[in-house]
mmCIF file of C-alpha atoms in Angstrom:
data_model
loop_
_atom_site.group_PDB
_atom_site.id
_atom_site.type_symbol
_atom_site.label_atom_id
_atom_site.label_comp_id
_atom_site.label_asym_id
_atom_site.label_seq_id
_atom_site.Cartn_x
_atom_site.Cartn_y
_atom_site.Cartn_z
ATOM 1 C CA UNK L 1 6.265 25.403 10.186
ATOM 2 C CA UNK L 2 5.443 27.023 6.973
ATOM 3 C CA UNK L 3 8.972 27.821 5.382
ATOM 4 C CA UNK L 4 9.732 25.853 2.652
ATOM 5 C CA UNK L 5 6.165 24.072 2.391
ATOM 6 C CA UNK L 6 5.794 25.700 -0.965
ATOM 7 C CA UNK L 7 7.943 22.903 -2.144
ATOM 8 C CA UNK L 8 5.892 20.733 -1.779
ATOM 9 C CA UNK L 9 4.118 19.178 -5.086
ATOM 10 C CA UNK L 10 2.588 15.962 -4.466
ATOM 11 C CA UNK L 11 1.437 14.031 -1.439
ATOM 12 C CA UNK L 12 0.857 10.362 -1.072
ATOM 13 C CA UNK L 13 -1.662 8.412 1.340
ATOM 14 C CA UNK L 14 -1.877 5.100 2.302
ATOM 15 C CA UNK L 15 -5.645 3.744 2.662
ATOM 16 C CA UNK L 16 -6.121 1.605 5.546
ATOM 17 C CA UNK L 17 -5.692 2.995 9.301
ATOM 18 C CA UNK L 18 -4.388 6.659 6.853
ATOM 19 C CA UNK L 19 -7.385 7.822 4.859
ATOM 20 C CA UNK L 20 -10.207 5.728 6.204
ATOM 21 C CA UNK L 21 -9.552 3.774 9.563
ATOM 22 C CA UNK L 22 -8.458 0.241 9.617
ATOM 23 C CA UNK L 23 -11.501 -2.487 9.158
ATOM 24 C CA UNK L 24 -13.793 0.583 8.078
ATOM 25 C CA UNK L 25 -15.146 2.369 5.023
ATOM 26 C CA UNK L 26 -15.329 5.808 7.145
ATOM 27 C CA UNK L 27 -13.317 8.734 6.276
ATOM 28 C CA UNK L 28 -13.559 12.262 8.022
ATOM 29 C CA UNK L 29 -14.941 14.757 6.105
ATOM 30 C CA UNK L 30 -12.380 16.989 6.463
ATOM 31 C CA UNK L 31 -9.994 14.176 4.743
ATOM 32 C CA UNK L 32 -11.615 15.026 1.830
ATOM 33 C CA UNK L 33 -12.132 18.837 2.026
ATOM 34 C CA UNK L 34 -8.235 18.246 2.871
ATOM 35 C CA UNK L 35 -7.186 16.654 -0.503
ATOM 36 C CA UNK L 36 -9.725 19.353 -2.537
ATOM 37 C CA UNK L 37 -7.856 22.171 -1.095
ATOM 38 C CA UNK L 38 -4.382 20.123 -1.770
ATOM 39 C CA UNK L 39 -5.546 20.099 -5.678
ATOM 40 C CA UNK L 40 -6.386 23.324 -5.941
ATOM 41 C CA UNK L 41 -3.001 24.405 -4.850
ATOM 42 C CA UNK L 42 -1.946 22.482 -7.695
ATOM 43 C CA UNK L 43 -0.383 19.886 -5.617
ATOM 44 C CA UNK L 44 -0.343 15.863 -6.849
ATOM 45 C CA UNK L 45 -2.527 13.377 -4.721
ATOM 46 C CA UNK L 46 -1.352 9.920 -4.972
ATOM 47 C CA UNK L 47 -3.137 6.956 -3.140
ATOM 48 C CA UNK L 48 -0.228 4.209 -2.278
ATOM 49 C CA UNK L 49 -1.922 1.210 -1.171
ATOM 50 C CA UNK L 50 -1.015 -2.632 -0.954
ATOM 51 C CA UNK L 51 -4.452 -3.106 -1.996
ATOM 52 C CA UNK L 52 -5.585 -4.367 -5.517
ATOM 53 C CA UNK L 53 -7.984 -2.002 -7.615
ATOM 54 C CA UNK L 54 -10.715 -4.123 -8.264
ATOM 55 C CA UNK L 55 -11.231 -5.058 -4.463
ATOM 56 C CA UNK L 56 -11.068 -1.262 -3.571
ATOM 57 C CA UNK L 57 -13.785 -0.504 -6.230
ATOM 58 C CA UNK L 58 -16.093 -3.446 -4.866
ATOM 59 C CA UNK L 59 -15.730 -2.307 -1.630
ATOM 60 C CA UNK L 60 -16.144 1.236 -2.300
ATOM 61 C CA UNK L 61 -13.682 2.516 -0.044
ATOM 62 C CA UNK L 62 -12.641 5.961 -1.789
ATOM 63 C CA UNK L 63 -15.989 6.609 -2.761
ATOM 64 C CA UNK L 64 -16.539 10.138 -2.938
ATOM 65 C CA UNK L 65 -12.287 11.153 -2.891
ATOM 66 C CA UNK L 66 -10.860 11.682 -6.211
ATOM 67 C CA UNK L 67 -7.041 11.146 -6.282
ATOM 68 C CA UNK L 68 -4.381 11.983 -9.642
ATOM 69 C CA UNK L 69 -2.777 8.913 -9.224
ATOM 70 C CA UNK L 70 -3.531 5.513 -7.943
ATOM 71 C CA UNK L 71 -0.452 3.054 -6.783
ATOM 72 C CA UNK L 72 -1.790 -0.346 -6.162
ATOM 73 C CA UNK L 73 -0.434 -3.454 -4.253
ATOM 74 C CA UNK L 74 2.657 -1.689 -2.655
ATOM 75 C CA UNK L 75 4.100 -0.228 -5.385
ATOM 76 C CA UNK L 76 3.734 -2.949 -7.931
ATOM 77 C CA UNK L 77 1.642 -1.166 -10.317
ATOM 78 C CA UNK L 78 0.666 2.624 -10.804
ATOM 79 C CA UNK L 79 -1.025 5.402 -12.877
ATOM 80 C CA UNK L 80 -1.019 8.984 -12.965
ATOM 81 C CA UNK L 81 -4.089 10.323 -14.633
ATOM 82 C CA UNK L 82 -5.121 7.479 -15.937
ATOM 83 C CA UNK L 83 -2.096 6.580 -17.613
ATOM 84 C CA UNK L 84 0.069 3.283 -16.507
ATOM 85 C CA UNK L 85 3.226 4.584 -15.317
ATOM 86 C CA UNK L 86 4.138 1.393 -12.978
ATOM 87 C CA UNK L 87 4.192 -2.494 -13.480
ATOM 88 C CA UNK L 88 6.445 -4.437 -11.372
ATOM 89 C CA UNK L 89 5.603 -8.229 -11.270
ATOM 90 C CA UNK L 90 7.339 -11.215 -9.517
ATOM 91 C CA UNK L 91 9.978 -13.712 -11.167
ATOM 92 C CA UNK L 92 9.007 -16.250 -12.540
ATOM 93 C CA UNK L 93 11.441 -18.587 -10.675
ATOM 94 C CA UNK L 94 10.181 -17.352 -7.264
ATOM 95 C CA UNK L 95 6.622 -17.932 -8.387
ATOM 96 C CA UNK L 96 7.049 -21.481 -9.573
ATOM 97 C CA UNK L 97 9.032 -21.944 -5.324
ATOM 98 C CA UNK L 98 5.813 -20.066 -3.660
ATOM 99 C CA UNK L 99 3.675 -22.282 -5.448
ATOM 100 C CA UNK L 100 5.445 -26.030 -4.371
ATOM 101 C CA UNK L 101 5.398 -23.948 -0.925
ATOM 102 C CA UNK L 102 2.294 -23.460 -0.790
ATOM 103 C CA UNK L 103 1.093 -26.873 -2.303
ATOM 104 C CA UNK L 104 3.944 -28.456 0.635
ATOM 105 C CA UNK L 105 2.675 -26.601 4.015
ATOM 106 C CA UNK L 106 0.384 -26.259 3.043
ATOM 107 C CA UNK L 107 -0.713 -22.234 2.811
ATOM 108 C CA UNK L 108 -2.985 -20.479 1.841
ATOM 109 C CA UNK L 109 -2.157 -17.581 -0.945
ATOM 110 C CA UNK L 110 -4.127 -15.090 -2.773
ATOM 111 C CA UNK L 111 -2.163 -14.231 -6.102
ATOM 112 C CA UNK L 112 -3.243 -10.597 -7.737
ATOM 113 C CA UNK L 113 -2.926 -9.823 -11.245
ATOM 114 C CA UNK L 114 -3.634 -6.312 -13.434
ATOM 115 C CA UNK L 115 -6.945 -6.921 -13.380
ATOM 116 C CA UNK L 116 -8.031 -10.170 -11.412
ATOM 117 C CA UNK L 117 -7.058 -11.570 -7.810
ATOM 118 C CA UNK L 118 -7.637 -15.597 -6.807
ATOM 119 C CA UNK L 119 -6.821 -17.823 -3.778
ATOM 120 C CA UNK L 120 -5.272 -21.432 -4.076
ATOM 121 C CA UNK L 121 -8.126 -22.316 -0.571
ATOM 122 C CA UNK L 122 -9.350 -20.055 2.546
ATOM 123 C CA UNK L 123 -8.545 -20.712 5.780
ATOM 124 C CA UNK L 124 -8.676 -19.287 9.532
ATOM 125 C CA UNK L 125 -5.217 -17.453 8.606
ATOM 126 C CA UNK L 126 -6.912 -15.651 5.300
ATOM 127 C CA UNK L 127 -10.038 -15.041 7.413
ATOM 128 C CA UNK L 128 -8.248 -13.322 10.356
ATOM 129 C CA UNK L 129 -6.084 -11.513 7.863
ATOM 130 C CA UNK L 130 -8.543 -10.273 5.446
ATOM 131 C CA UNK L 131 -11.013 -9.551 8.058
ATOM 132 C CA UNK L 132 -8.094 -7.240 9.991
ATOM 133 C CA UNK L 133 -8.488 -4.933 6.585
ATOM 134 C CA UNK L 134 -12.201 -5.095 5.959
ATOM 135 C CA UNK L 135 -11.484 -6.948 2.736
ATOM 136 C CA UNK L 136 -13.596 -10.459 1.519
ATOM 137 C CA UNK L 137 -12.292 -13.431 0.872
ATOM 138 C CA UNK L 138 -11.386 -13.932 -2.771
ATOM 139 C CA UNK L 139 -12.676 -16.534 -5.192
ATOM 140 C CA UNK L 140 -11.033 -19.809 -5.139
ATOM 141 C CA UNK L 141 -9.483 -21.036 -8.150
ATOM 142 C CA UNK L 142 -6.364 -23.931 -8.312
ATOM 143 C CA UNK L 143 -3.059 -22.218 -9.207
ATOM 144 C CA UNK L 144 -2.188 -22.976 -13.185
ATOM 145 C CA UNK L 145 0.732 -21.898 -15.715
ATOM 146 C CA UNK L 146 1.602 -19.593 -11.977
ATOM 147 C CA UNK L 147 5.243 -19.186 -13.737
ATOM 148 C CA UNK L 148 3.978 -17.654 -17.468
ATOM 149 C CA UNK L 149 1.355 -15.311 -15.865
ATOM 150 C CA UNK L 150 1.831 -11.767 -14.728
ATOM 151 C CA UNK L 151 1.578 -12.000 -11.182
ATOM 152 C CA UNK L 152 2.459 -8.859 -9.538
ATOM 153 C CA UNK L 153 1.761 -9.307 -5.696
ATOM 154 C CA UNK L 154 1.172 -12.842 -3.842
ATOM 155 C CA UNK L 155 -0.503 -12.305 -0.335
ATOM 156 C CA UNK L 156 0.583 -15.664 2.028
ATOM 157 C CA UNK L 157 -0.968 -16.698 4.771
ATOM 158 C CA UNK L 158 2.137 -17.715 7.052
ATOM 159 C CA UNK L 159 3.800 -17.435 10.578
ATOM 160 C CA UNK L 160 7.044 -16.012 11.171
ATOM 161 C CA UNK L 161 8.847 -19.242 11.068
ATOM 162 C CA UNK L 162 7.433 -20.216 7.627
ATOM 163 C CA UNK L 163 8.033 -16.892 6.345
ATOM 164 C CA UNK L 164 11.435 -17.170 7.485
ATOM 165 C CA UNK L 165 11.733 -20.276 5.451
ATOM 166 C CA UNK L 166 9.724 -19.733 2.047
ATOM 167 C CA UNK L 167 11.874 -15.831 1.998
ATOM 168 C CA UNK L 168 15.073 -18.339 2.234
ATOM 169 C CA UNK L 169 14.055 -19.482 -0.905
ATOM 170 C CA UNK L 170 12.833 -16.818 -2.936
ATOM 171 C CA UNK L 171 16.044 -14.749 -3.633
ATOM 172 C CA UNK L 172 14.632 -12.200 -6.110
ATOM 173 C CA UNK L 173 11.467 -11.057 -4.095
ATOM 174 C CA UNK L 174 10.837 -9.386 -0.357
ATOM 175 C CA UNK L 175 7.868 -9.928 2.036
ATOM 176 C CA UNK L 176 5.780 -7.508 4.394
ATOM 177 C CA UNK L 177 4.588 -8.234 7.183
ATOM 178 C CA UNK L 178 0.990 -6.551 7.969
ATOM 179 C CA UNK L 179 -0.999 -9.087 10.321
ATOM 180 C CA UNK L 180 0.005 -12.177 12.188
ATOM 181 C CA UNK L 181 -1.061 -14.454 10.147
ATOM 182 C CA UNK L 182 -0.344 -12.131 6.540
ATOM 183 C CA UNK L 183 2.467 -11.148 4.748
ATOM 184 C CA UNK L 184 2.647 -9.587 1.371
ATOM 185 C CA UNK L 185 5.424 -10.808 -1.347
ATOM 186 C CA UNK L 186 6.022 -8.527 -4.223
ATOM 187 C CA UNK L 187 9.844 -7.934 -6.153
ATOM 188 C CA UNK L 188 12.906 -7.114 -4.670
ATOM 189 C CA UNK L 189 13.186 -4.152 -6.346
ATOM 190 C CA UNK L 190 9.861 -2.843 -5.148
ATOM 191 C CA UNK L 191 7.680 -0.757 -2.874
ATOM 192 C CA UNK L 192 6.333 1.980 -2.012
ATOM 193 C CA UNK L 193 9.135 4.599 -1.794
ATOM 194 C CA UNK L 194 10.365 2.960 -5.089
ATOM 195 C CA UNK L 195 6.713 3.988 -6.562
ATOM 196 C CA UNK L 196 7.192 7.417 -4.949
ATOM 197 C CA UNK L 197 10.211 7.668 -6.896
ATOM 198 C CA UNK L 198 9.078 6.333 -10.225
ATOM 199 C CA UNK L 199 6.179 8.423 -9.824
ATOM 200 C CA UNK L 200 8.219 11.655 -9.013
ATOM 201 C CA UNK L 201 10.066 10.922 -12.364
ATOM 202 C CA UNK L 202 6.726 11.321 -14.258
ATOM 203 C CA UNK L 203 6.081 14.488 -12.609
ATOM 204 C CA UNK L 204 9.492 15.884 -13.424
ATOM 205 C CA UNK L 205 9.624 16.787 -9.579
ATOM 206 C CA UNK L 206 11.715 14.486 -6.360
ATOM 207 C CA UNK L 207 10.643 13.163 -3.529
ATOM 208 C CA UNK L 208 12.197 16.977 -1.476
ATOM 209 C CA UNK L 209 8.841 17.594 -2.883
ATOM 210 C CA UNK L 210 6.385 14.982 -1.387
ATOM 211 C CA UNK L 211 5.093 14.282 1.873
ATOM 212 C CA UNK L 212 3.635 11.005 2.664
ATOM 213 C CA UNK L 213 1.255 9.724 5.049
ATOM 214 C CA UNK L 214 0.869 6.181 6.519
ATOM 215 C CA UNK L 215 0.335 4.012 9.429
ATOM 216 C CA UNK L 216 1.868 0.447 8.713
ATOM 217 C CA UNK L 217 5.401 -1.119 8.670
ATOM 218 C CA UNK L 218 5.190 -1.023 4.441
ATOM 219 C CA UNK L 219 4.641 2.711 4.628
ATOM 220 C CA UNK L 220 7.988 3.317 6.519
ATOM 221 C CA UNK L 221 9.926 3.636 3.275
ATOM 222 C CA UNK L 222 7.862 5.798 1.795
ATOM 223 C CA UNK L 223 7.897 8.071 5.057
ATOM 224 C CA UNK L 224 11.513 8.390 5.420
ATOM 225 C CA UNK L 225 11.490 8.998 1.674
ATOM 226 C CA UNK L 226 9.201 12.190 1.214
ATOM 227 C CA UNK L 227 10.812 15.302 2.430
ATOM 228 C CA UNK L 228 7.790 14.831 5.653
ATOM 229 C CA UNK L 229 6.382 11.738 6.635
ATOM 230 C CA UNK L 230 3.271 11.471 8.898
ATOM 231 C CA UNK L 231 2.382 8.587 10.902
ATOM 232 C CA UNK L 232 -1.055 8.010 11.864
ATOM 233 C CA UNK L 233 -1.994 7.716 15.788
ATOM 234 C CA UNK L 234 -2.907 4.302 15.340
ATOM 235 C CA UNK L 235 0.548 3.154 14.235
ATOM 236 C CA UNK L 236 3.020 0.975 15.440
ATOM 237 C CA UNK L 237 5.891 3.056 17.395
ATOM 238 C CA UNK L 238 8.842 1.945 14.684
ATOM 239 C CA UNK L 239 6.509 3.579 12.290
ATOM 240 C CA UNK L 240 6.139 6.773 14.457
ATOM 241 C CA UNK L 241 9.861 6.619 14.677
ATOM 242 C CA UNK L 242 10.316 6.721 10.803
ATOM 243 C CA UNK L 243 7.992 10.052 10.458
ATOM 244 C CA UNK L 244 8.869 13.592 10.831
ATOM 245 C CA UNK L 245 5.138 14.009 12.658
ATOM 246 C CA UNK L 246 2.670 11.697 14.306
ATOM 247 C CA UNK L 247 -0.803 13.186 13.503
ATOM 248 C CA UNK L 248 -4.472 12.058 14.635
ATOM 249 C CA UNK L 249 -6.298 9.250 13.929
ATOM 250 C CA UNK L 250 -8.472 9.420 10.632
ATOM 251 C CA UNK L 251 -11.385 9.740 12.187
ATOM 252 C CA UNK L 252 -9.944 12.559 14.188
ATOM 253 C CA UNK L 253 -9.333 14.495 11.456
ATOM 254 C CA UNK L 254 -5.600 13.192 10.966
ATOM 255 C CA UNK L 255 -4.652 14.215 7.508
ATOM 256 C CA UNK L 256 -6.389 17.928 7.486
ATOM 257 C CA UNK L 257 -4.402 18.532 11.002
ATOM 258 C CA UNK L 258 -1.292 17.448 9.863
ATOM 259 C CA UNK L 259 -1.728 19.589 6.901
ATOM 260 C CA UNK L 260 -2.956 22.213 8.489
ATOM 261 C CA UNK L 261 -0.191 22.244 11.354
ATOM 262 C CA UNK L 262 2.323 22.646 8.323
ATOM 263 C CA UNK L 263 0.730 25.473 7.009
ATOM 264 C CA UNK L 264 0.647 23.343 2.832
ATOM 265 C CA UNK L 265 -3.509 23.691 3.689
#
């Protein structure tokens, strides 16, 4: 399994249900001895979340991993070593529809900015969905000027039917679905293998040289991108059928097995 591992230059991890498990803070401790030894063969660790950075600092879910690059809210913004290599926001057209959609349903929406993230109300949908990841309910503030601001991921709280019908109308973006009751809505032109890519640019290296790790239906570009993509135990079978390898849980010591089955640890 070892032949041609020494290609590889930069490895990217989801958060929830990849490095910690889903609804928890935990990590195993050999995630982290995992990513040390990846860094000290001089190989790139990228978190690739749909996760904003503020909520991931308040909850202090990486506490104690140290990643050189951080891609936030599937793909929409990015930085390698502290630098801002990524910043994809949402047009302004499709904004100003999500917004008389959400005002018409009515439904509930979080809308996350650089460096702030507000909901228009909270409901039993944004409950069950926020409670799924372990993450609090935002602050509440009315949505204002939603067209002129930088928006760079909306999270709505919808079923499939009104998905169906509020992605009818906004042409230039594309939603995720991650929980019954949650999708994600970010640009077209977006995601996480397209931050793999961008960030593969900045490292002068392609994605032949990455290997990605995730567990959720938004991490199945990015694991049919890298040259190997691992799937978590935990996630859904078309996931498992996008990766190269299905690994442990993270609590089972997922990532360092994988790693270690590969011979790159």
């Amino acid at each position: 399994m070892g032949e041609n591992m020494s290609e590889i230059k930069a490895a990217f991890f989801d958060i929830d249900g990849t490095l910690i498990e889903k609804g928890t803070h935990y990590y195993a401790e050999s995630t982290k001895e995992a990513l040390q030894s990846l860094q000290a063969k001089g190989i790139k660790t990228v978190v690739c979340t749909g996760r904003h950075p503020d909520e991931i600092a308040k909850e202090g879910m990486l506490n104690g991993l140290s990643f050189d690059g951080y891609v936030y809210l599937n793909g929409q913004l990015g930085f390698m070593d502290g630098k801002k290599i990524i910043e994809n926001a949402i047009d302004p057209q499709d904004l100003s529809k999500l917004e008389m959609f959400c005002k018409n349903e009515p439904a509930s929406c979080i809308l996350l900015e650089e460096k702030d993230y507000t909901c228009n109300f909270v409901d039993e949908a944004m409950v069950a969905g926020q409670s799924y990841i372990g993450a609090s309910v935002p602050k509440i503030q009315l949505f204002y000027d939603i067209a002129r601001r930088k928006i760079l991921q909306a999270i709505v709280f919808v079923d499939a039917a009104q998905e169906k019908r509020l992605m009818q109308e906004l042409t230039k973006s594309k939603s995720l679905r991650w929980h019954q009751t949650g999708i994600d809505i970010i640009a077209k032109n977006s995601g996480k293998e397209r931050a793999m890519q961008q960030v593969c640019a900045h490292l002068n290296i392609s994605s032949d040289n990455c290997i990605a790790f995730g567990d959720g239906n938004n991490d199945m570009g990015m694991l049919k991108t890298a040259k190997i993509g691992v799937a978590m135990a935990g996630a859904p079978e078309i996931v498992k059928e996008a990766a190269d390898l299905v690994t442990s849980s993270p609590r089972e010591d997922g990532i360092f097995n994988a790693l270690r089955k590969l011979e790159i640890i």
